[in-house]
């Protein structure tokens, strides 16, 4: 049964063990390790720990009992509706330790990679249709030229790749965040996925902000049952933001040799959401190499990852990649790479009129009274010295500098030509020769 929560079809919970499409021994071992590590006795608690419906969990417990790895404790827990308790037998404990030595992973059952791929299609970023109103709402706090939203909207709705370029300090990062905020729907992120018997953890609380979780009360008479497969977490669409620290190795699986488990790459964690590469051209790897790494995933909708054994396998690639750079694209890419980036959007500095709007907005927010003479002095005497090139960061910088001076001098917040001159000195470093 397909369930829809918001606009995204939720993954249906498995009803029987044979629907799981995972190796039986793997499921049994994860169950045993979870009982061993968490010291759980009751099936309802165990079902919550392994994120499976109670009937499926009971099937696994029965399987472990048949194999003499678990046994009933013989005690009925009165506070849990007379539920029977179970414990590991000696051979069950031995099997748990053996399984833990092969992989420390326990808890939520993983989702097979193939099944996860189906869910990725159901909640694809390319299914999103963003309206001008949504984008304007998310960017309302930014003063942007009208034609910019007209370019951004179709780019975001296509869910492909966007290159934003232009001089620094004009809000490329803020625009990237605004795009993220415009996507209001929720998707389902697996806690872990399975490929070739290996477990790869995907859900990461730092990247994925979980929506409110509905806990079922096992004692309630009117149990709602699992509304969706709880091996997934319902989340906002993820956003991964990287800057100068991005390296090619971050786009590969991370193997923990001690726990013998894998963690998803940054790219896999961003599936269904946005991957923002800020400050492209400042990384240790050349920009051309970084773009080349993305070419196949962007064109084919799948990425290739490798296990420790060297075995390569496909994972879904469903991510809106936003590159942001202060360089001109022709300086850092060849023509073939540029062709493969679907949308190229120049983010310029504001015109004088927009600069003044931003200045007034910042001043109001910072409770700094505007002064006409100071503004005239700024526009007539200061900006001509830098060829009248305005940038979005400048109003915040200048006003904060004036505030700092006022606080230091112990005077009320005020704008004067003299204060603007002092603030301006800090915004630019004069070219001068320093004797060594």
Short mmCIF file of C-alpha atoms in Angstrom, two decimals:
data_model
loop_
_atom_site.label_atom_id
_atom_site.label_comp_id
_atom_site.label_asym_id
_atom_site.label_seq_id
_atom_site.Cartn_x
_atom_site.Cartn_y
_atom_site.Cartn_z
CA UNK A 1 0.00 0.00 0.00
CA UNK A 2 1.43 3.41 -0.94
CA UNK A 3 0.96 6.07 1.67
CA UNK A 4 1.33 9.74 0.96
CA UNK A 5 2.45 12.16 3.66
CA UNK A 6 2.71 15.70 2.28
CA UNK A 7 3.45 15.25 -1.42
CA UNK A 8 5.95 12.41 -1.10
CA UNK A 9 4.81 8.78 -1.16
CA UNK A 10 6.03 7.17 2.08
CA UNK A 11 7.88 3.84 2.04
CA UNK A 12 5.41 1.12 3.13
CA UNK A 13 6.38 -0.97 6.17
CA UNK A 14 7.18 -4.65 5.47
CA UNK A 15 4.45 -7.03 6.66
CA UNK A 16 6.41 -10.30 6.61
CA UNK A 17 10.02 -11.40 6.90
CA UNK A 18 10.13 -12.67 3.32
CA UNK A 19 9.34 -9.13 2.06
CA UNK A 20 12.58 -7.78 3.52
CA UNK A 21 14.90 -8.83 0.66
CA UNK A 22 17.86 -9.00 3.06
CA UNK A 23 20.02 -12.09 3.79
CA UNK A 24 18.33 -14.06 6.59
CA UNK A 25 21.59 -14.65 8.47
CA UNK A 26 22.35 -10.91 8.38
CA UNK A 27 18.92 -10.02 9.84
CA UNK A 28 19.20 -12.70 12.51
CA UNK A 29 22.71 -11.51 13.49
CA UNK A 30 21.63 -7.83 13.69
CA UNK A 31 18.76 -8.95 15.96
CA UNK A 32 21.13 -10.95 18.22
CA UNK A 33 23.69 -8.10 18.37
CA UNK A 34 20.91 -5.64 19.27
CA UNK A 35 19.61 -7.88 22.08
CA UNK A 36 23.20 -8.34 23.34
CA UNK A 37 24.23 -4.67 23.18
CA UNK A 38 20.94 -3.16 24.42
CA UNK A 39 19.98 -5.92 26.84
CA UNK A 40 16.39 -6.03 25.56
CA UNK A 41 13.92 -8.73 26.59
CA UNK A 42 10.60 -7.82 25.05
CA UNK A 43 9.58 -8.03 21.40
CA UNK A 44 7.86 -4.60 21.44
CA UNK A 45 11.12 -2.96 22.62
CA UNK A 46 13.15 -5.02 20.19
CA UNK A 47 10.84 -4.03 17.30
CA UNK A 48 11.46 -0.37 18.12
CA UNK A 49 15.24 -0.93 18.31
CA UNK A 50 15.47 -2.71 14.94
CA UNK A 51 12.80 -0.44 13.36
CA UNK A 52 10.55 -3.27 12.16
CA UNK A 53 6.85 -3.97 12.76
CA UNK A 54 6.17 -6.28 15.73
CA UNK A 55 4.98 -9.29 13.64
CA UNK A 56 8.17 -9.22 11.52
CA UNK A 57 10.35 -8.91 14.64
CA UNK A 58 8.47 -11.84 16.22
CA UNK A 59 9.23 -13.93 13.10
CA UNK A 60 12.94 -13.19 13.55
CA UNK A 61 12.80 -14.06 17.28
CA UNK A 62 11.04 -17.35 16.42
CA UNK A 63 13.77 -18.12 13.88
CA UNK A 64 16.48 -17.49 16.51
CA UNK A 65 14.59 -19.75 18.95
CA UNK A 66 14.41 -22.57 16.39
CA UNK A 67 18.18 -22.28 16.03
CA UNK A 68 18.55 -22.41 19.86
CA UNK A 69 20.07 -18.90 19.90
CA UNK A 70 17.24 -17.37 21.97
CA UNK A 71 14.86 -18.72 24.57
CA UNK A 72 11.80 -17.52 26.46
CA UNK A 73 12.58 -16.26 29.96
CA UNK A 74 9.36 -17.82 31.27
CA UNK A 75 8.28 -14.52 32.82
CA UNK A 76 5.32 -12.50 31.66
CA UNK A 77 5.86 -8.76 32.07
CA UNK A 78 2.71 -7.45 33.72
CA UNK A 79 3.51 -3.80 32.93
CA UNK A 80 3.66 -4.61 29.20
CA UNK A 81 0.32 -6.24 28.72
CA UNK A 82 1.55 -9.66 29.88
CA UNK A 83 4.23 -9.83 27.21
CA UNK A 84 6.64 -12.77 27.16
CA UNK A 85 10.35 -12.00 27.68
CA UNK A 86 13.19 -13.53 25.63
CA UNK A 87 16.91 -13.83 26.22
CA UNK A 88 20.02 -15.09 24.43
CA UNK A 89 21.13 -18.67 25.09
CA UNK A 90 24.86 -19.35 25.65
CA UNK A 91 25.26 -20.22 21.98
CA UNK A 92 23.26 -17.05 21.14
CA UNK A 93 25.76 -14.94 23.15
CA UNK A 94 28.68 -16.68 21.41
CA UNK A 95 27.08 -16.01 18.01
CA UNK A 96 26.51 -12.32 18.96
CA UNK A 97 30.18 -11.86 19.89
CA UNK A 98 31.28 -13.57 16.70
CA UNK A 99 28.93 -11.35 14.63
CA UNK A 100 30.14 -8.21 16.46
CA UNK A 101 33.75 -9.11 15.62
CA UNK A 102 32.75 -9.09 11.93
CA UNK A 103 30.74 -5.84 12.14
CA UNK A 104 29.83 -3.66 15.12
CA UNK A 105 26.60 -2.59 13.41
CA UNK A 106 23.36 -3.24 15.35
CA UNK A 107 19.98 -1.51 15.71
CA UNK A 108 17.87 -0.44 12.73
CA UNK A 109 17.66 -3.06 9.97
CA UNK A 110 19.18 -1.66 6.78
CA UNK A 111 17.17 -1.07 3.59
CA UNK A 112 18.46 -2.99 0.54
CA UNK A 113 20.07 -0.57 -1.95
CA UNK A 114 17.59 -1.56 -4.67
CA UNK A 115 14.55 -0.84 -2.46
CA UNK A 116 16.10 2.49 -1.41
CA UNK A 117 16.53 3.34 -5.12
CA UNK A 118 12.75 2.98 -5.57
CA UNK A 119 12.10 5.39 -2.70
CA UNK A 120 14.58 7.89 -4.17
CA UNK A 121 12.51 7.93 -7.39
CA UNK A 122 9.30 8.52 -5.40
CA UNK A 123 10.79 11.59 -3.70
CA UNK A 124 13.09 12.83 -6.47
CA UNK A 125 14.33 16.40 -6.29
CA UNK A 126 13.38 16.60 -9.98
CA UNK A 127 9.71 16.18 -9.03
CA UNK A 128 9.78 19.53 -7.23
CA UNK A 129 8.02 22.42 -8.86
CA UNK A 130 8.95 25.69 -7.20
CA UNK A 131 6.77 28.71 -7.87
CA UNK A 132 7.94 32.31 -8.03
CA UNK A 133 5.98 32.99 -4.79
CA UNK A 134 7.81 30.21 -2.92
CA UNK A 135 11.20 31.46 -4.07
CA UNK A 136 10.33 35.08 -3.30
CA UNK A 137 9.08 34.02 0.15
CA UNK A 138 12.33 32.21 0.92
CA UNK A 139 14.46 35.11 -0.36
CA UNK A 140 12.29 37.93 0.97
CA UNK A 141 15.08 39.15 3.26
CA UNK A 142 17.43 39.64 0.28
CA UNK A 143 17.38 42.57 -2.13
CA UNK A 144 17.75 40.88 -5.52
CA UNK A 145 17.31 42.09 -9.09
CA UNK A 146 13.95 40.95 -10.54
CA UNK A 147 15.46 39.01 -13.41
CA UNK A 148 17.55 36.90 -11.02
CA UNK A 149 14.53 35.05 -9.58
CA UNK A 150 13.34 34.52 -13.15
CA UNK A 151 16.61 32.67 -13.85
CA UNK A 152 16.81 30.80 -10.53
CA UNK A 153 13.26 29.40 -10.53
CA UNK A 154 13.51 27.21 -13.66
CA UNK A 155 17.04 26.13 -12.63
CA UNK A 156 15.83 24.87 -9.24
CA UNK A 157 12.73 23.20 -10.69
CA UNK A 158 14.92 21.27 -13.16
CA UNK A 159 16.84 19.82 -10.18
CA UNK A 160 20.07 19.50 -12.19
CA UNK A 161 23.12 21.67 -11.57
CA UNK A 162 23.63 25.40 -11.15
CA UNK A 163 26.81 27.47 -11.31
CA UNK A 164 26.58 30.86 -9.61
CA UNK A 165 29.50 33.14 -10.27
CA UNK A 166 30.38 36.76 -9.72
CA UNK A 167 32.37 39.06 -7.43
CA UNK A 168 32.64 38.06 -3.73
CA UNK A 169 30.32 39.43 -1.06
CA UNK A 170 27.13 39.52 -3.11
CA UNK A 171 25.15 36.80 -1.40
CA UNK A 172 25.83 33.68 -3.48
CA UNK A 173 25.78 31.67 -0.22
CA UNK A 174 22.59 33.40 0.99
CA UNK A 175 20.89 32.65 -2.34
CA UNK A 176 21.92 28.97 -2.05
CA UNK A 177 20.37 28.85 1.43
CA UNK A 178 17.24 30.60 0.13
CA UNK A 179 16.84 27.88 -2.52
CA UNK A 180 17.03 25.28 0.25
CA UNK A 181 14.40 27.11 2.34
CA UNK A 182 12.01 27.29 -0.64
CA UNK A 183 11.73 23.49 -0.67
CA UNK A 184 9.13 22.98 1.97
CA UNK A 185 8.40 19.25 1.65
CA UNK A 186 9.69 16.28 3.64
CA UNK A 187 11.37 13.12 2.38
CA UNK A 188 12.41 9.76 3.87
CA UNK A 189 16.07 9.08 4.67
CA UNK A 190 17.11 5.49 5.48
CA UNK A 191 18.98 5.01 8.75
CA UNK A 192 21.17 2.51 6.88
CA UNK A 193 21.29 0.74 3.51
CA UNK A 194 22.66 -2.68 2.57
CA UNK A 195 24.71 -3.72 -0.43
CA UNK A 196 26.37 -7.17 -0.84
CA UNK A 197 25.95 -7.92 2.87
CA UNK A 198 27.66 -4.64 3.90
CA UNK A 199 25.85 -2.01 5.98
CA UNK A 200 26.26 1.68 5.07
CA UNK A 201 24.81 4.18 7.57
CA UNK A 202 23.10 7.10 5.84
CA UNK A 203 21.01 9.09 8.35
CA UNK A 204 23.17 11.77 9.95
CA UNK A 205 21.58 14.17 12.49
CA UNK A 206 24.04 16.90 11.43
CA UNK A 207 22.89 16.81 7.78
CA UNK A 208 19.32 15.59 8.23
CA UNK A 209 16.88 17.52 10.40
CA UNK A 210 14.22 15.02 11.44
CA UNK A 211 10.60 16.13 11.35
CA UNK A 212 8.53 15.42 14.46
CA UNK A 213 8.51 11.67 15.12
CA UNK A 214 5.24 10.02 16.06
CA UNK A 215 5.81 7.35 18.67
CA UNK A 216 3.23 4.60 18.90
CA UNK A 217 2.21 3.62 22.41
CA UNK A 218 2.41 -0.20 22.43
CA UNK A 219 -0.21 -0.34 25.22
CA UNK A 220 -2.73 1.84 23.44
CA UNK A 221 -5.93 0.02 22.44
CA UNK A 222 -6.21 2.04 19.24
CA UNK A 223 -2.75 1.42 17.80
CA UNK A 224 -2.23 3.34 14.63
CA UNK A 225 0.37 0.83 13.41
CA UNK A 226 3.46 2.06 11.59
CA UNK A 227 2.38 4.76 9.20
CA UNK A 228 5.52 4.12 7.16
CA UNK A 229 8.63 1.96 7.23
CA UNK A 230 10.43 3.21 10.39
CA UNK A 231 13.80 2.13 9.01
CA UNK A 232 13.53 5.58 7.42
CA UNK A 233 13.46 8.95 9.17
CA UNK A 234 11.10 11.63 7.84
CA UNK A 235 13.25 14.72 7.26
CA UNK A 236 13.52 18.10 5.61
CA UNK A 237 15.25 17.76 2.23
CA UNK A 238 18.94 17.60 3.22
CA UNK A 239 21.46 20.32 2.53
CA UNK A 240 25.20 19.67 2.53
CA UNK A 241 27.33 22.82 2.39
CA UNK A 242 31.06 22.51 1.73
CA UNK A 243 33.63 25.17 1.04
CA UNK A 244 37.39 25.28 0.70
CA UNK A 245 37.68 22.11 2.80
CA UNK A 246 35.98 19.93 0.16
CA UNK A 247 38.20 17.15 -1.19
CA UNK A 248 37.46 14.38 -3.68
CA UNK A 249 37.80 11.76 -0.91
CA UNK A 250 34.72 13.27 0.84
CA UNK A 251 32.63 11.99 -2.07
CA UNK A 252 33.62 8.37 -1.28
CA UNK A 253 32.32 5.96 1.37
CA UNK A 254 33.98 6.29 4.78
CA UNK A 255 35.12 2.95 6.22
CA UNK A 256 35.62 2.56 9.97
CA UNK A 257 38.18 -0.26 10.32
CA UNK A 258 37.53 -0.67 14.07
CA UNK A 259 33.74 -1.05 13.82
CA UNK A 260 34.01 -2.61 10.32
CA UNK A 261 31.14 -0.47 9.11
CA UNK A 262 30.70 2.12 6.34
CA UNK A 263 29.34 5.62 6.54
CA UNK A 264 27.69 7.22 3.50
CA UNK A 265 29.67 9.82 1.57
CA UNK A 266 28.63 13.48 1.82
CA UNK A 267 27.15 13.11 -1.64
CA UNK A 268 25.00 10.08 -0.72
CA UNK A 269 23.76 11.88 2.42
CA UNK A 270 22.58 14.78 0.25
CA UNK A 271 20.35 12.51 -1.92
CA UNK A 272 16.94 14.12 -2.45
CA UNK A 273 18.32 17.51 -1.45
CA UNK A 274 21.03 20.04 -2.25
CA UNK A 275 24.82 19.82 -2.33
CA UNK A 276 26.35 23.29 -2.22
CA UNK A 277 30.00 23.72 -3.21
CA UNK A 278 30.83 27.18 -1.94
CA UNK A 279 33.99 29.06 -2.94
CA UNK A 280 34.83 26.75 -5.86
CA UNK A 281 38.47 27.32 -6.82
CA UNK A 282 39.68 27.50 -3.19
CA UNK A 283 39.89 23.72 -2.69
CA UNK A 284 43.12 21.69 -2.75
CA UNK A 285 41.78 19.74 -5.77
CA UNK A 286 41.54 21.78 -8.99
CA UNK A 287 37.96 22.87 -9.89
CA UNK A 288 38.14 20.96 -13.17
CA UNK A 289 38.85 17.70 -11.27
CA UNK A 290 35.94 18.35 -8.90
CA UNK A 291 33.53 19.01 -11.76
CA UNK A 292 34.78 15.91 -13.61
CA UNK A 293 33.91 13.82 -10.54
CA UNK A 294 30.30 15.02 -10.86
CA UNK A 295 29.88 14.67 -14.62
CA UNK A 296 28.73 11.03 -14.70
CA UNK A 297 26.34 11.34 -11.72
CA UNK A 298 24.81 14.54 -13.12
CA UNK A 299 24.24 13.02 -16.54
CA UNK A 300 23.18 9.52 -15.56
CA UNK A 301 21.44 10.00 -12.21
CA UNK A 302 23.69 7.44 -10.50
CA UNK A 303 27.04 7.47 -8.75
CA UNK A 304 29.65 4.72 -8.48
CA UNK A 305 31.08 3.94 -5.03
CA UNK A 306 33.61 1.31 -3.92
CA UNK A 307 33.80 -1.06 -0.94
CA UNK A 308 37.07 -1.85 0.89
CA UNK A 309 37.33 -4.99 -1.24
CA UNK A 310 37.54 -2.78 -4.32
CA UNK A 311 34.09 -3.90 -5.52
CA UNK A 312 32.30 -1.02 -7.23
CA UNK A 313 28.53 -0.56 -7.17
CA UNK A 314 25.89 1.95 -8.23
CA UNK A 315 23.97 4.21 -5.87
CA UNK A 316 21.17 6.62 -6.83
CA UNK A 317 22.29 10.19 -7.49
CA UNK A 318 19.40 12.58 -7.04
CA UNK A 319 20.84 15.88 -5.91
CA UNK A 320 20.65 19.52 -6.95
CA UNK A 321 24.32 20.54 -7.08
CA UNK A 322 25.01 24.25 -6.69
CA UNK A 323 28.52 25.48 -7.44
CA UNK A 324 29.40 28.96 -6.30
CA UNK A 325 32.59 30.74 -7.31
CA UNK A 326 34.18 34.20 -7.30
CA UNK A 327 36.15 33.32 -10.47
CA UNK A 328 34.92 33.71 -14.00
CA UNK A 329 33.89 30.22 -15.24
CA UNK A 330 36.23 30.46 -18.27
CA UNK A 331 39.20 30.82 -15.89
CA UNK A 332 38.59 27.55 -14.05
CA UNK A 333 36.77 25.20 -16.45
CA UNK A 334 37.19 23.91 -19.94
CA UNK A 335 34.30 24.22 -22.41
CA UNK A 336 33.27 20.55 -22.04
CA UNK A 337 32.80 20.93 -18.27
CA UNK A 338 30.86 24.18 -18.68
CA UNK A 339 28.56 22.53 -21.21
CA UNK A 340 27.64 19.92 -18.64
CA UNK A 341 26.52 22.46 -16.03
CA UNK A 342 22.91 23.14 -16.95
CA UNK A 343 22.42 26.64 -15.58
CA UNK A 344 25.05 29.38 -15.29
CA UNK A 345 23.86 32.42 -13.38
CA UNK A 346 25.89 35.57 -12.81
CA UNK A 347 25.36 37.20 -9.41
CA UNK A 348 26.51 40.80 -9.72
CA UNK A 349 26.82 43.51 -7.14
CA UNK A 350 23.76 45.73 -6.60
CA UNK A 351 23.06 48.88 -8.57
CA UNK A 352 23.17 52.10 -6.52
CA UNK A 353 19.41 52.08 -5.89
CA UNK A 354 19.45 48.51 -4.51
CA UNK A 355 22.60 49.29 -2.49
CA UNK A 356 20.72 52.12 -0.75
CA UNK A 357 17.74 49.81 -0.07
CA UNK A 358 20.06 47.27 1.57
CA UNK A 359 21.80 50.05 3.53
CA UNK A 360 18.46 51.32 4.87
CA UNK A 361 17.29 47.78 5.75
CA UNK A 362 20.48 46.98 7.68
CA UNK A 363 20.43 50.33 9.48
CA UNK A 364 16.83 49.76 10.60
CA UNK A 365 17.65 46.24 11.80
CA UNK A 366 20.73 47.47 13.71
CA UNK A 367 18.81 50.50 15.13
CA UNK A 368 21.21 52.94 13.48
CA UNK A 369 19.55 56.24 12.43
CA UNK A 370 20.13 57.12 8.76
CA UNK A 371 21.83 60.42 7.96
CA UNK A 372 21.42 61.98 4.52
CA UNK A 373 24.68 63.98 4.57
CA UNK A 374 26.66 60.85 5.45
CA UNK A 375 25.06 58.89 2.60
CA UNK A 376 25.77 61.69 0.11
CA UNK A 377 29.41 61.79 1.34
CA UNK A 378 29.64 57.99 0.92
CA UNK A 379 28.27 57.99 -2.64
CA UNK A 380 30.02 61.16 -3.85
CA UNK A 381 33.43 60.89 -2.22
CA UNK A 382 34.06 57.27 -1.31
CA UNK A 383 32.58 55.03 -4.01
CA UNK A 384 34.22 56.87 -6.94
CA UNK A 385 37.60 55.79 -5.45
CA UNK A 386 36.62 52.14 -6.16
CA UNK A 387 34.96 52.80 -9.55
CA UNK A 388 31.46 52.86 -7.98
CA UNK A 389 31.44 49.06 -7.54
CA UNK A 390 28.86 48.18 -4.91
CA UNK A 391 28.66 44.83 -3.07
CA UNK A 392 25.92 43.39 -0.86
CA UNK A 393 28.22 42.84 2.12
CA UNK A 394 29.31 46.51 2.33
CA UNK A 395 26.28 48.05 4.13
CA UNK A 396 26.52 45.46 6.94
CA UNK A 397 30.28 45.97 7.20
CA UNK A 398 30.14 49.79 7.28
CA UNK A 399 27.21 49.99 9.74
CA UNK A 400 28.73 47.41 12.12
CA UNK A 401 32.03 49.33 12.06
CA UNK A 402 30.23 52.58 12.95
CA UNK A 403 28.36 50.81 15.76
CA UNK A 404 31.66 49.48 17.19
CA UNK A 405 33.18 52.98 17.13
CA UNK A 406 30.09 54.52 18.81
CA UNK A 407 30.13 51.86 21.53
CA UNK A 408 33.85 52.38 22.13
CA UNK A 409 33.52 56.18 22.28
CA UNK A 410 30.45 55.87 24.54
CA UNK A 411 28.22 57.90 22.21
CA UNK A 412 24.70 57.11 20.89
CA UNK A 413 24.52 55.25 17.55
CA UNK A 414 24.97 57.80 14.80
CA UNK A 415 26.16 58.20 11.21
CA UNK A 416 28.56 60.98 10.32
CA UNK A 417 30.92 61.51 7.37
CA UNK A 418 33.84 61.18 9.83
CA UNK A 419 32.56 57.81 11.15
CA UNK A 420 31.98 56.56 7.58
CA UNK A 421 35.59 57.53 6.74
CA UNK A 422 36.87 55.49 9.71
CA UNK A 423 34.67 52.50 8.77
CA UNK A 424 35.78 52.75 5.12
CA UNK A 425 39.47 52.57 6.15
CA UNK A 426 38.79 49.11 7.64
CA UNK A 427 36.97 47.82 4.58
CA UNK A 428 39.95 48.12 2.25
CA UNK A 429 43.67 47.63 2.78
CA UNK A 430 45.78 50.27 1.06
CA UNK A 431 48.42 49.03 -1.39
CA UNK A 432 51.76 50.06 0.14
CA UNK A 433 55.29 48.80 0.11
CA UNK A 434 56.49 47.44 3.46
CA UNK A 435 60.24 47.60 4.13
CA UNK A 436 61.67 44.28 5.44
#
